[in-house]
Short mmCIF file of C-alpha atoms and ligand atoms in Angstrom, two decimals:
data_model
loop_
_atom_site.label_atom_id
_atom_site.label_comp_id
_atom_site.label_asym_id
_atom_site.label_seq_id
_atom_site.Cartn_x
_atom_site.Cartn_y
_atom_site.Cartn_z
CA LEU Y 117 86.62 97.36 52.35
CA ALA Y 118 84.86 95.23 49.75
CA ASP Y 119 86.02 95.13 46.12
CA ALA Y 120 82.99 93.33 44.78
CA ALA Y 121 79.77 91.57 45.75
CA VAL Y 122 79.21 88.38 43.76
CA HIS Y 123 77.13 85.22 43.80
CA PRO Y 124 78.75 82.44 45.92
CA LYS Y 125 78.98 80.23 42.78
CA ILE Y 126 81.47 82.53 41.08
CA LEU Y 127 83.14 83.73 44.27
CA GLU Y 128 86.25 81.61 43.89
CA SER Y 129 86.95 82.49 40.24
CA VAL Y 130 86.37 86.23 40.85
CA ALA Y 131 88.59 86.13 43.92
CA LEU Y 132 91.34 84.39 41.91
CA ASP Y 133 91.05 87.02 39.18
CA PHE Y 134 91.49 89.74 41.75
CA ALA Y 135 94.50 87.99 43.20
CA ARG Y 136 96.10 87.56 39.72
CA LYS Y 137 95.60 91.20 38.82
CA GLY Y 138 97.39 92.17 42.02
CA LYS Y 139 96.96 95.28 44.10
CA LYS Y 140 96.41 98.50 42.21
CA LYS Y 141 99.39 100.79 42.47
CA PRO Y 142 98.47 103.97 44.31
CA LYS Y 143 98.34 107.01 42.05
CA LYS Y 144 101.26 109.37 42.35
CA ALA Y 145 100.29 112.18 44.66
CA ALA Y 146 99.33 115.28 42.75
CA PHE Y 147 101.37 118.42 43.25
CA SER Y 148 99.52 120.21 46.03
CA THR Y 149 100.02 122.58 48.96
CA LYS Y 150 100.00 119.47 51.14
CA THR Y 151 103.05 118.00 49.41
CA ILE Y 152 104.83 121.38 49.45
CA GLY Y 153 104.11 121.56 53.20
CA LYS Y 154 105.61 118.12 53.67
CA GLU Y 155 108.71 119.04 51.69
CA LEU Y 156 109.18 122.21 53.73
CA MET Y 157 108.76 120.32 56.97
CA HIS Y 158 111.33 117.76 55.81
CA PHE Y 159 113.80 120.55 54.95
CA ALA Y 160 113.25 122.33 58.30
CA THR Y 161 113.72 119.20 60.40
CA GLU Y 162 115.48 116.05 59.16
CA ALA Y 163 117.29 117.52 56.17
CA ASN Y 164 119.63 119.87 58.05
CA PRO Y 165 121.71 119.59 61.25
CA PHE Y 166 119.96 122.51 63.03
CA GLY Y 167 116.51 121.08 62.45
CA ARG Y 168 117.71 117.68 63.56
CA ALA Y 169 119.16 119.12 66.78
CA ILE Y 170 115.75 120.55 67.63
CA VAL Y 171 113.96 117.30 66.82
CA GLU Y 172 116.50 115.38 68.90
CA LYS Y 173 116.04 117.71 71.87
CA LYS Y 174 112.26 117.36 71.68
CA ALA Y 175 112.52 113.58 71.35
CA ARG Y 176 114.78 113.40 74.40
CA GLU Y 177 112.34 115.50 76.39
CA ALA Y 178 109.52 113.13 75.42
CA VAL Y 179 111.59 110.11 76.46
CA ASP Y 180 112.50 111.80 79.78
CA LYS Y 181 108.82 112.45 80.42
CA ASN Y 182 107.74 108.91 79.62
CA THR Y 183 110.56 106.93 81.21
CA LYS Y 184 111.72 109.36 83.94
CA GLY Y 185 115.21 108.22 83.00
CA PHE Y 186 114.65 104.64 84.18
CA TYR Y 187 114.73 102.86 80.81
CA PRO Y 188 118.08 103.17 79.03
CA ALA Y 189 116.86 101.42 75.86
CA ALA Y 190 114.74 104.39 74.78
CA TYR Y 191 117.81 106.68 74.96
CA LYS Y 192 120.01 104.21 73.07
CA ALA Y 193 117.33 103.95 70.37
CA LEU Y 194 117.41 107.73 69.98
CA GLU Y 195 121.18 107.71 69.85
CA ALA Y 196 121.09 105.09 67.08
CA VAL Y 197 118.51 107.02 65.04
CA PHE Y 198 120.25 110.39 65.23
CA ALA Y 199 123.79 109.07 64.77
CA ALA Y 200 122.65 107.25 61.62
CA PHE Y 201 121.96 110.55 59.79
CA ASP Y 202 125.67 111.31 59.47
CA ARG Y 203 126.83 107.78 58.70
CA LYS Y 204 126.64 105.25 55.96
CA PHE Y 205 123.87 102.68 56.30
CA GLU Y 206 126.31 99.89 57.34
CA LYS Y 207 127.98 102.12 59.95
CA GLY Y 208 124.52 102.95 61.36
CA LEU Y 209 123.73 99.24 61.65
CA GLU Y 210 127.10 98.63 63.29
CA LEU Y 211 126.39 101.27 65.93
CA GLU Y 212 122.91 99.88 66.51
CA ALA Y 213 124.34 96.39 67.08
CA LYS Y 214 126.91 97.79 69.52
CA LEU Y 215 124.29 99.70 71.51
CA PHE Y 216 121.98 96.69 71.53
CA ALA Y 217 124.76 94.50 72.93
CA GLU Y 218 125.43 97.04 75.69
CA LEU Y 219 121.75 97.10 76.61
CA ALA Y 220 121.45 93.31 76.68
CA PHE Y 221 123.66 93.18 79.77
CA THR Y 222 122.03 95.90 81.83
CA ARG Y 223 120.15 95.39 85.10
CA GLU Y 224 117.07 96.79 83.38
CA SER Y 225 117.22 94.23 80.58
CA LYS Y 226 117.51 91.40 83.13
CA SER Y 227 114.54 92.73 85.09
CA LEU Y 228 112.39 93.25 81.99
CA ILE Y 229 113.13 89.71 80.77
CA HIS Y 230 112.22 88.44 84.24
CA LEU Y 231 108.95 90.39 84.14
CA PHE Y 232 108.21 89.07 80.67
CA HIS Y 233 108.53 85.48 81.94
CA ALA Y 234 106.47 86.35 85.03
CA THR Y 235 103.63 87.91 83.02
CA THR Y 236 103.69 85.06 80.51
CA ALA Y 237 103.47 82.50 83.34
CA ALA Y 238 100.59 84.44 84.91
CA LYS Y 239 98.48 84.00 81.76
CA ARG Y 240 98.20 80.28 82.51
CA ASN Y 241 94.88 79.57 84.20
CA PRO Y 242 95.60 77.20 87.10
CA TYR Y 243 91.91 76.26 87.28
CA ALA Y 244 91.37 75.65 83.57
CA GLU Y 245 90.78 71.92 83.94
CA ALA Y 246 88.15 72.30 86.66
CA GLY Y 247 86.45 74.99 84.57
CA LYS Y 248 86.50 72.89 81.41
CA LYS Y 249 84.79 70.01 83.21
CA GLU Y 250 81.91 72.27 84.24
CA PHE Y 251 81.64 74.71 81.36
CA GLY Y 252 83.60 73.39 78.39
CA ASP Y 253 85.20 76.29 76.53
CA SER Y 254 82.59 78.89 77.37
CA ALA Y 255 83.67 82.00 79.24
CA PRO Y 256 81.40 84.16 81.42
CA ASP Y 257 79.37 86.54 79.27
CA LEU Y 258 76.84 88.06 81.65
CA ILE Y 259 78.08 89.92 84.69
CA GLY Y 260 76.17 91.62 87.51
CA VAL Y 261 77.94 94.53 89.19
CA VAL Y 262 76.53 95.80 92.49
CA GLY Y 263 77.51 99.39 93.28
CA SER Y 264 78.05 101.93 90.52
CA GLY Y 265 80.59 104.08 92.37
CA PHE Y 266 84.14 104.67 91.33
CA MET Y 267 85.10 100.98 91.09
CA GLY Y 268 81.77 99.50 89.97
CA ALA Y 269 81.61 101.98 87.10
CA GLY Y 270 85.13 101.11 85.98
CA ILE Y 271 84.50 97.36 86.15
CA ALA Y 272 81.28 97.70 84.11
CA THR Y 273 82.98 99.90 81.52
CA VAL Y 274 85.85 97.50 80.92
CA PHE Y 275 83.50 94.53 80.55
CA ALA Y 276 81.34 96.50 78.11
CA ASP Y 277 84.44 97.46 76.16
CA LYS Y 278 85.19 93.74 75.74
CA ASP Y 279 81.61 93.12 74.57
CA VAL Y 280 80.51 91.39 77.77
CA ARG Y 281 76.99 92.27 78.92
CA VAL Y 282 76.80 93.89 82.35
CA MET Y 283 73.90 94.61 84.71
CA LEU Y 284 74.82 97.49 87.00
CA SER Y 285 72.79 98.08 90.16
CA ASP Y 286 72.87 100.92 92.68
CA PRO Y 287 70.02 102.54 94.64
CA ASN Y 288 71.79 105.87 94.25
CA LYS Y 289 70.61 107.19 90.85
CA ASP Y 290 73.20 109.97 90.79
CA SER Y 291 75.94 107.41 91.15
CA THR Y 292 74.57 105.36 88.23
CA LYS Y 293 74.21 108.50 86.12
CA ARG Y 294 77.85 109.36 86.83
CA ALA Y 295 78.85 105.79 85.94
CA MET Y 296 77.05 105.93 82.58
CA ALA Y 297 78.46 109.39 81.85
CA GLY Y 298 81.93 108.05 82.70
CA ALA Y 299 81.46 105.08 80.35
CA TYR Y 300 80.30 107.43 77.57
CA LYS Y 301 83.35 109.64 78.10
CA TYR Y 302 85.64 106.60 78.02
CA PHE Y 303 84.21 105.29 74.72
CA MET Y 304 84.05 108.80 73.23
CA LYS Y 305 87.76 109.21 73.90
CA LYS Y 306 88.35 105.99 71.99
CA VAL Y 307 86.27 107.30 69.08
CA LYS Y 308 88.28 110.55 69.02
CA ARG Y 309 91.52 108.56 68.95
CA GLY Y 310 90.21 106.44 66.09
CA ARG Y 311 90.19 103.25 68.18
CA LEU Y 312 86.42 102.88 67.96
CA LYS Y 313 84.04 103.63 65.08
CA PRO Y 314 81.41 106.24 66.03
CA PHE Y 315 78.56 103.74 65.50
CA GLU Y 316 80.26 101.28 67.88
CA LEU Y 317 79.99 103.72 70.78
CA GLN Y 318 76.27 103.08 71.25
CA THR Y 319 76.77 99.31 70.93
CA LYS Y 320 79.37 99.36 73.68
CA LEU Y 321 77.22 101.52 75.93
CA ALA Y 322 74.22 99.29 75.32
CA HIS Y 323 76.14 96.40 76.89
CA ILE Y 324 75.57 98.08 80.27
CA SER Y 325 72.05 97.84 81.74
CA PRO Y 326 71.79 100.14 84.74
CA GLY Y 327 69.15 99.64 87.44
CA ALA Y 328 68.25 100.49 91.02
CA ASN Y 329 68.20 96.91 92.30
CA MET Y 330 69.49 93.44 91.55
CA GLN Y 331 66.55 92.37 89.42
CA GLY Y 332 67.76 90.01 86.71
CA PHE Y 333 71.00 89.21 88.51
CA ALA Y 334 69.83 85.60 89.00
CA SER Y 335 71.05 84.73 85.51
CA ALA Y 336 74.49 86.36 85.79
CA ASP Y 337 77.58 84.14 85.54
CA ILE Y 338 79.36 86.26 88.11
CA VAL Y 339 78.03 88.89 90.51
CA ILE Y 340 80.74 91.36 91.54
CA GLU Y 341 80.04 93.63 94.46
CA ALA Y 342 81.72 97.03 94.67
CA VAL Y 343 79.67 98.68 97.42
CA PHE Y 344 81.07 100.65 100.37
CA GLU Y 345 83.83 98.94 102.36
CA ASP Y 346 81.49 97.70 105.08
CA LEU Y 347 81.46 94.06 106.16
CA GLY Y 348 77.74 93.99 107.13
CA LEU Y 349 76.70 95.59 103.82
CA LYS Y 350 78.82 93.20 101.77
CA GLN Y 351 77.38 90.20 103.64
CA GLU Y 352 73.88 91.56 103.00
CA ILE Y 353 74.58 91.90 99.24
CA LEU Y 354 75.98 88.36 99.16
CA SER Y 355 72.89 87.01 100.88
CA GLN Y 356 70.60 88.87 98.42
CA ALA Y 357 72.55 87.52 95.45
CA GLU Y 358 72.48 83.98 96.85
CA SER Y 359 68.73 84.03 97.36
CA HIS Y 360 68.19 84.12 93.57
CA ALA Y 361 71.41 82.72 92.13
CA HIS Y 362 71.52 79.72 89.80
CA PRO Y 363 73.71 76.86 91.07
CA ARG Y 364 76.76 77.89 89.06
CA GLN Y 365 76.79 81.60 89.83
CA VAL Y 366 79.98 82.99 91.36
CA PHE Y 367 79.96 85.84 93.86
CA ALA Y 368 83.04 88.08 93.86
CA SER Y 369 83.88 90.88 96.24
CA ASN Y 370 86.03 93.82 95.19
CA THR Y 371 86.88 94.61 98.81
CA SER Y 372 90.24 96.31 99.36
CA ALA Y 373 91.14 94.57 102.57
CA LEU Y 374 88.29 92.64 104.23
CA PRO Y 375 89.11 88.91 104.31
CA ILE Y 376 86.86 87.08 101.86
CA SER Y 377 86.23 84.32 104.40
CA ARG Y 378 84.66 86.93 106.71
CA ILE Y 379 82.37 88.15 103.93
CA ALA Y 380 81.49 84.51 103.17
CA ALA Y 381 81.09 83.58 106.86
CA LYS Y 382 77.30 83.38 106.60
CA ALA Y 383 77.13 82.28 102.96
CA LYS Y 384 74.94 79.35 101.98
CA ASN Y 385 77.44 78.42 99.27
CA PRO Y 386 80.91 79.56 100.36
CA GLU Y 387 82.46 77.47 97.57
CA ARG Y 388 81.12 80.04 95.08
CA VAL Y 389 82.60 83.07 96.88
CA LEU Y 390 85.95 84.67 96.10
CA GLY Y 391 87.61 88.05 95.72
CA MET Y 392 88.16 89.94 92.48
CA HIS Y 393 90.30 92.83 93.60
CA PHE Y 394 90.60 95.49 90.91
CA PHE Y 395 92.69 98.64 91.07
CA SER Y 396 91.68 102.17 90.33
CA PRO Y 397 91.19 103.42 87.71
CA VAL Y 398 90.00 100.01 86.50
CA GLU Y 399 90.14 101.18 82.87
CA LYS Y 400 93.87 101.80 83.15
CA MET Y 401 95.32 99.54 85.84
CA PRO Y 402 96.20 96.15 84.35
CA LEU Y 403 96.29 94.05 87.54
CA LEU Y 404 93.51 91.84 88.89
CA GLU Y 405 94.11 90.00 92.16
CA ILE Y 406 91.86 86.94 92.49
CA VAL Y 407 91.48 85.89 96.10
CA VAL Y 408 90.53 82.31 96.90
CA THR Y 409 89.55 80.99 100.34
CA ASP Y 410 90.07 77.41 101.46
CA LYS Y 411 86.42 76.83 100.56
CA THR Y 412 86.39 78.38 97.07
CA ALA Y 413 85.71 75.75 94.40
CA ASP Y 414 88.24 75.47 91.58
CA TRP Y 415 85.47 75.87 88.98
CA ALA Y 416 84.46 79.17 90.61
CA ALA Y 417 88.06 80.42 90.50
CA ASP Y 418 88.15 79.41 86.83
CA ARG Y 419 85.10 81.61 86.11
CA ALA Y 420 86.79 84.61 87.72
CA PHE Y 421 90.05 83.91 85.91
CA ARG Y 422 88.33 83.66 82.53
CA ALA Y 423 86.37 86.83 83.17
CA GLY Y 424 89.63 88.59 84.07
CA LEU Y 425 91.28 87.35 80.89
CA LYS Y 426 88.33 88.62 78.86
CA MET Y 427 88.87 92.03 80.45
CA GLY Y 428 92.50 91.87 79.32
CA LYS Y 429 93.78 91.90 82.89
CA GLN Y 430 97.07 90.64 84.21
CA ILE Y 431 95.98 88.17 86.88
CA ILE Y 432 97.53 86.88 90.07
CA VAL Y 433 95.75 84.36 92.30
CA VAL Y 434 96.42 84.70 96.01
CA LYS Y 435 95.28 83.04 99.22
CA ASP Y 436 92.71 84.82 101.35
CA SER Y 437 94.19 86.76 104.28
CA PRO Y 438 93.96 90.33 105.61
CA GLY Y 439 94.83 92.71 102.80
CA PHE Y 440 95.58 89.75 100.49
CA TYR Y 441 98.92 90.48 98.87
CA THR Y 442 98.76 93.92 97.27
CA THR Y 443 96.91 95.85 99.98
CA ARG Y 444 99.02 94.28 102.71
CA ALA Y 445 102.40 95.12 101.16
CA LEU Y 446 101.20 98.59 100.21
CA ALA Y 447 99.81 99.27 103.69
CA PHE Y 448 103.21 98.65 105.28
CA PHE Y 449 104.76 101.00 102.72
CA LEU Y 450 102.20 103.75 103.40
CA ALA Y 451 102.43 103.31 107.17
CA GLU Y 452 106.21 103.80 107.03
CA ALA Y 453 105.81 106.94 104.90
CA SER Y 454 103.30 108.39 107.36
CA LEU Y 455 105.65 107.63 110.28
CA LEU Y 456 108.39 109.56 108.47
CA LEU Y 457 105.98 112.46 108.17
CA GLU Y 458 105.31 112.39 111.90
CA GLU Y 459 109.02 112.15 112.65
CA GLY Y 460 109.68 115.39 110.80
CA SER Y 461 110.22 114.78 107.06
CA ASN Y 462 108.30 117.00 104.68
CA ILE Y 463 105.59 115.81 102.27
CA GLU Y 464 107.61 116.69 99.14
CA GLU Y 465 110.79 115.09 100.48
CA ILE Y 466 109.05 111.77 101.06
CA ASP Y 467 107.30 111.73 97.68
CA GLN Y 468 110.43 112.86 95.82
CA ALA Y 469 112.60 110.19 97.46
CA LEU Y 470 110.25 107.46 96.26
CA THR Y 471 109.65 108.82 92.76
CA ASP Y 472 113.43 109.18 92.37
CA PHE Y 473 113.67 105.56 93.44
CA GLY Y 474 111.33 104.61 90.58
CA PHE Y 475 107.76 104.61 91.91
CA PRO Y 476 105.33 106.33 89.54
CA VAL Y 477 103.91 108.44 92.39
CA GLY Y 478 105.04 109.04 95.95
CA PRO Y 479 103.25 107.48 98.94
CA ILE Y 480 101.73 110.73 100.19
CA THR Y 481 100.29 111.55 96.76
CA LEU Y 482 99.02 107.97 96.63
CA MET Y 483 97.11 108.45 99.92
CA ASP Y 484 95.36 111.45 98.35
CA GLU Y 485 94.61 109.52 95.16
CA VAL Y 486 93.25 106.42 96.92
CA GLY Y 487 91.26 108.60 99.33
CA ILE Y 488 92.43 109.38 102.87
CA ASP Y 489 89.30 107.74 104.34
CA VAL Y 490 89.93 104.53 102.37
CA GLY Y 491 93.68 104.63 103.11
CA ILE Y 492 93.23 105.09 106.87
CA HIS Y 493 90.52 102.42 106.97
CA VAL Y 494 92.90 99.97 105.29
CA LEU Y 495 95.78 100.94 107.61
CA ASP Y 496 93.52 100.35 110.65
CA GLU Y 497 92.51 96.94 109.28
CA MET Y 498 96.15 96.02 108.81
CA ARG Y 499 97.07 97.20 112.31
CA ASP Y 500 94.30 95.01 113.73
CA ALA Y 501 95.56 92.05 111.69
CA PHE Y 502 99.27 92.53 112.43
CA PRO Y 503 99.37 94.56 115.66
CA GLU Y 504 102.94 93.59 116.48
CA ARG Y 505 104.27 94.96 113.19
CA VAL Y 506 102.07 97.83 111.98
CA LYS Y 507 102.86 101.11 113.69
CA LEU Y 508 100.78 104.15 112.78
CA PRO Y 509 101.34 107.80 113.69
CA HIS Y 510 98.83 109.42 116.04
CA GLY Y 511 98.31 112.32 113.67
CA LEU Y 512 96.32 110.27 111.15
CA ASP Y 513 93.16 110.50 113.30
CA ALA Y 514 93.38 114.29 113.34
CA ILE Y 515 93.87 114.37 109.56
CA GLN Y 516 90.77 112.26 109.01
CA LYS Y 517 88.72 114.33 111.47
CA SER Y 518 89.70 117.50 109.58
CA GLY Y 519 87.44 116.32 106.73
CA ARG Y 520 90.24 115.54 104.32
CA LEU Y 521 89.37 112.84 101.82
CA GLY Y 522 92.17 113.52 99.34
CA ARG Y 523 91.72 114.37 95.68
CA LYS Y 524 88.03 113.40 95.64
CA ASN Y 525 87.03 116.33 97.86
CA GLY Y 526 89.96 118.56 96.87
CA LYS Y 527 91.37 118.48 100.39
CA GLY Y 528 94.18 116.22 101.47
CA PHE Y 529 97.90 116.18 102.11
CA PHE Y 530 97.97 118.49 99.10
CA THR Y 531 95.82 121.45 98.14
CA TYR Y 532 93.83 121.38 94.89
CA GLU Y 533 92.44 124.03 92.59
CA ASP Y 534 89.81 122.97 90.03
CA GLY Y 535 90.89 119.38 90.55
CA GLU Y 536 94.57 120.16 89.88
CA LYS Y 537 97.14 119.44 92.56
CA VAL Y 538 98.75 122.71 93.66
CA GLY Y 539 101.19 121.91 96.47
CA PRO Y 540 101.58 120.42 99.96
CA ASP Y 541 99.09 121.64 102.55
CA GLU Y 542 101.30 123.05 105.32
CA SER Y 543 98.54 122.75 107.93
CA ILE Y 544 99.03 118.97 107.81
CA TYR Y 545 102.20 119.32 109.89
CA GLU Y 546 100.28 120.81 112.81
CA LEU Y 547 97.67 118.08 112.57
CA MET Y 548 100.35 115.38 112.48
CA GLY Y 549 102.10 116.23 115.68
CA GLU Y 550 100.31 119.28 117.06
CA ASP Y 551 103.09 121.43 118.54
CA LYS Y 552 105.50 118.53 119.07
CA ARG Y 553 106.49 117.89 115.47
CA THR Y 554 109.59 119.70 114.30
CA TYR Y 555 111.16 119.45 110.90
CA LYS Y 556 113.96 116.92 110.72
CA PHE Y 557 116.09 116.32 107.64
CA VAL Y 558 116.24 112.68 106.61
CA PRO Y 559 118.37 111.90 103.52
CA ALA Y 560 116.35 110.77 100.49
CA GLU Y 561 118.22 107.48 100.40
CA ASP Y 562 117.16 106.67 103.97
CA ILE Y 563 113.54 107.59 103.23
CA ALA Y 564 113.51 105.30 100.20
CA ASP Y 565 115.29 102.47 102.06
CA ARG Y 566 112.85 102.57 104.97
CA CYS Y 567 109.74 102.50 102.77
CA VAL Y 568 111.06 100.01 100.21
CA PHE Y 569 112.61 97.53 102.65
CA ILE Y 570 109.49 97.28 104.76
CA PHE Y 571 107.50 96.73 101.54
CA VAL Y 572 109.87 94.02 100.29
CA ASN Y 573 109.97 92.29 103.70
CA GLU Y 574 106.21 92.04 103.68
CA THR Y 575 106.14 90.58 100.17
CA ILE Y 576 108.59 87.89 101.34
CA ARG Y 577 106.37 87.12 104.33
CA CYS Y 578 103.43 86.74 101.91
CA LEU Y 579 105.48 84.22 99.95
CA GLU Y 580 106.50 82.31 103.08
CA GLU Y 581 102.92 82.19 104.35
CA GLY Y 582 101.62 80.92 101.02
CA VAL Y 583 99.53 84.05 100.35
CA LEU Y 584 101.52 84.19 97.12
CA ASN Y 585 101.81 80.98 95.13
CA HIS Y 586 104.95 82.05 93.35
CA ALA Y 587 107.55 84.80 93.63
CA TYR Y 588 106.70 85.71 90.02
CA ASP Y 589 103.21 86.79 91.13
CA GLY Y 590 104.71 89.12 93.70
CA ASP Y 591 106.94 90.73 91.09
CA ILE Y 592 104.02 91.45 88.78
N1 LIG Z 286 88.60 103.32 95.29
C1 LIG Z 286 89.63 102.51 95.17
O1 LIG Z 286 90.74 102.90 94.85
C2 LIG Z 286 89.41 101.04 95.41
C3 LIG Z 286 90.34 100.10 94.90
C4 LIG Z 286 90.10 98.74 95.08
C5 LIG Z 286 88.99 98.31 95.77
N2 LIG Z 286 88.11 99.25 96.27
C6 LIG Z 286 86.93 98.74 96.99
O2 LIG Z 286 85.83 98.79 96.10
C7 LIG Z 286 84.64 99.02 96.84
C8 LIG Z 286 83.94 100.23 96.27
O3 LIG Z 286 84.79 101.34 96.36
P1 LIG Z 286 84.51 102.70 95.56
O4 LIG Z 286 85.74 103.51 95.66
O5 LIG Z 286 83.94 102.37 94.23
O6 LIG Z 286 83.38 103.35 96.48
P2 LIG Z 286 82.26 104.43 96.07
O7 LIG Z 286 81.88 105.11 97.32
O8 LIG Z 286 82.72 105.26 94.92
O9 LIG Z 286 81.04 103.53 95.53
C9 LIG Z 286 80.27 102.70 96.35
C10 LIG Z 286 78.90 102.59 95.72
O10 LIG Z 286 78.16 101.57 96.38
C11 LIG Z 286 76.79 101.98 96.31
N3 LIG Z 286 75.98 101.21 97.26
C12 LIG Z 286 75.86 101.36 98.58
N4 LIG Z 286 74.96 100.47 99.06
C13 LIG Z 286 74.52 99.74 98.01
C14 LIG Z 286 73.57 98.67 97.85
N5 LIG Z 286 72.93 98.17 98.89
N6 LIG Z 286 73.37 98.18 96.62
C15 LIG Z 286 74.03 98.68 95.55
N7 LIG Z 286 74.91 99.70 95.64
C16 LIG Z 286 75.16 100.22 96.86
C17 LIG Z 286 76.86 103.46 96.62
O11 LIG Z 286 75.65 104.11 96.24
C18 LIG Z 286 78.06 103.87 95.83
O12 LIG Z 286 77.68 104.31 94.54
C19 LIG Z 286 85.05 99.15 98.29
O13 LIG Z 286 84.93 97.90 98.93
C20 LIG Z 286 86.51 99.56 98.19
O14 LIG Z 286 87.24 99.20 99.33
C21 LIG Z 286 88.29 100.58 96.09
#
């Protein structure tokens, strides 16, 4: 990395000398088995039509796997690359220009450009001015996370990865051990992929200070709670945090669906309380939904926004209400899918209809991934909030009582072996409708329409009610 170490007095002249001499030309590679290997590989693949056909097939398979056929640009790029082998350079460029022009007018191109504008707009911090008045340019750099379960661990890991110090508290030592092991695994993976130097792993890990209680949390810029989804417990954690907090500490809840104003109902300083709703796995999911109540101070929202930006998250700010934006729209989608199940559609048919539509996973798989207990709890909350519109099948109670938690206990709508999904669990059908449920064929298009329309309708309601500030946020 360094060419020389010199005294500051001669630094400039030595640096200029280096610049004048220019970069050393790399030595010609010596004749070795490595270069022969490369030549052979070139001959077997690119240099002849048979080899190229194999490479093209493999490339197409990889594109199919990654795009599921939904992004035409990747296929056109392949077409341009492989067609260019048999053409002159200019002809290759001509074809590329033609394909590019075709792509520019597709529905996908229009949508991607729209999303680009939406994500760019979302980077603007609407509370920046209020934050600047209170804190200048400084961003939060000490975070307290309460609860080291699935979500708390992910939140702590991402902050540590961005070199933000985190205190992580949980009375359950096993949970904290799992969280630290998870963080280690996450950073180790980065080392193996060459994205982190081995010596940096310990530095990153050292950003997280685990503990059994909230000692030291008084000095945190933001305290984020990620304990069980229980209103009383969350209020208790808020009250504990408030009893020590400095006057500019923000309290954020990572609740999935509990209105923030209910959590803050007994708060001494409700202006410092808001929601920071992350998605699992936090390390991978880019979205952060910041939930503000009518009492949340703008400077507090600024702190959360800046922390989210530091984490590299894509942020939307929404108004407090049951389920906020994401959980609410998703709950209607999941409720419709579970009604279809009760009415007689099969698990695979429902999931397939929605993945064919373009969702990365189907709704039934999603229930297993989120956790059936969490999913049903959220659906119940949404039914209480919107009783005239949320309809739930009776069978869900029986499914929950059967001890199914989804992937986390290897028992859900699907069966699992060593953590791997095997196939639909047929006994679900009995639980759904006891002896009344009979199989009924519903065309895939109807399944997708029912689930997607109810989802879209709800997003429009969120916009009308001002839960969303902008349609762009809903699209993200
Ligand atoms: N799992 C998800 O997909 C998801 C997504 C978004 C939001 N959430 C929300 O995040 C929160 C946490 O969910 P999770 O899936 O991480 O749950 P989890 O069960 O994995 O973790 C909860 C943790 O809270 C700890 N805890 C309980 N009481 C505590 C206390 N008094 N002090 C400190 N820690 C305490 C538990 O020991 C446990 O480790 C919930 O409100 C949930 O609704 C979950």
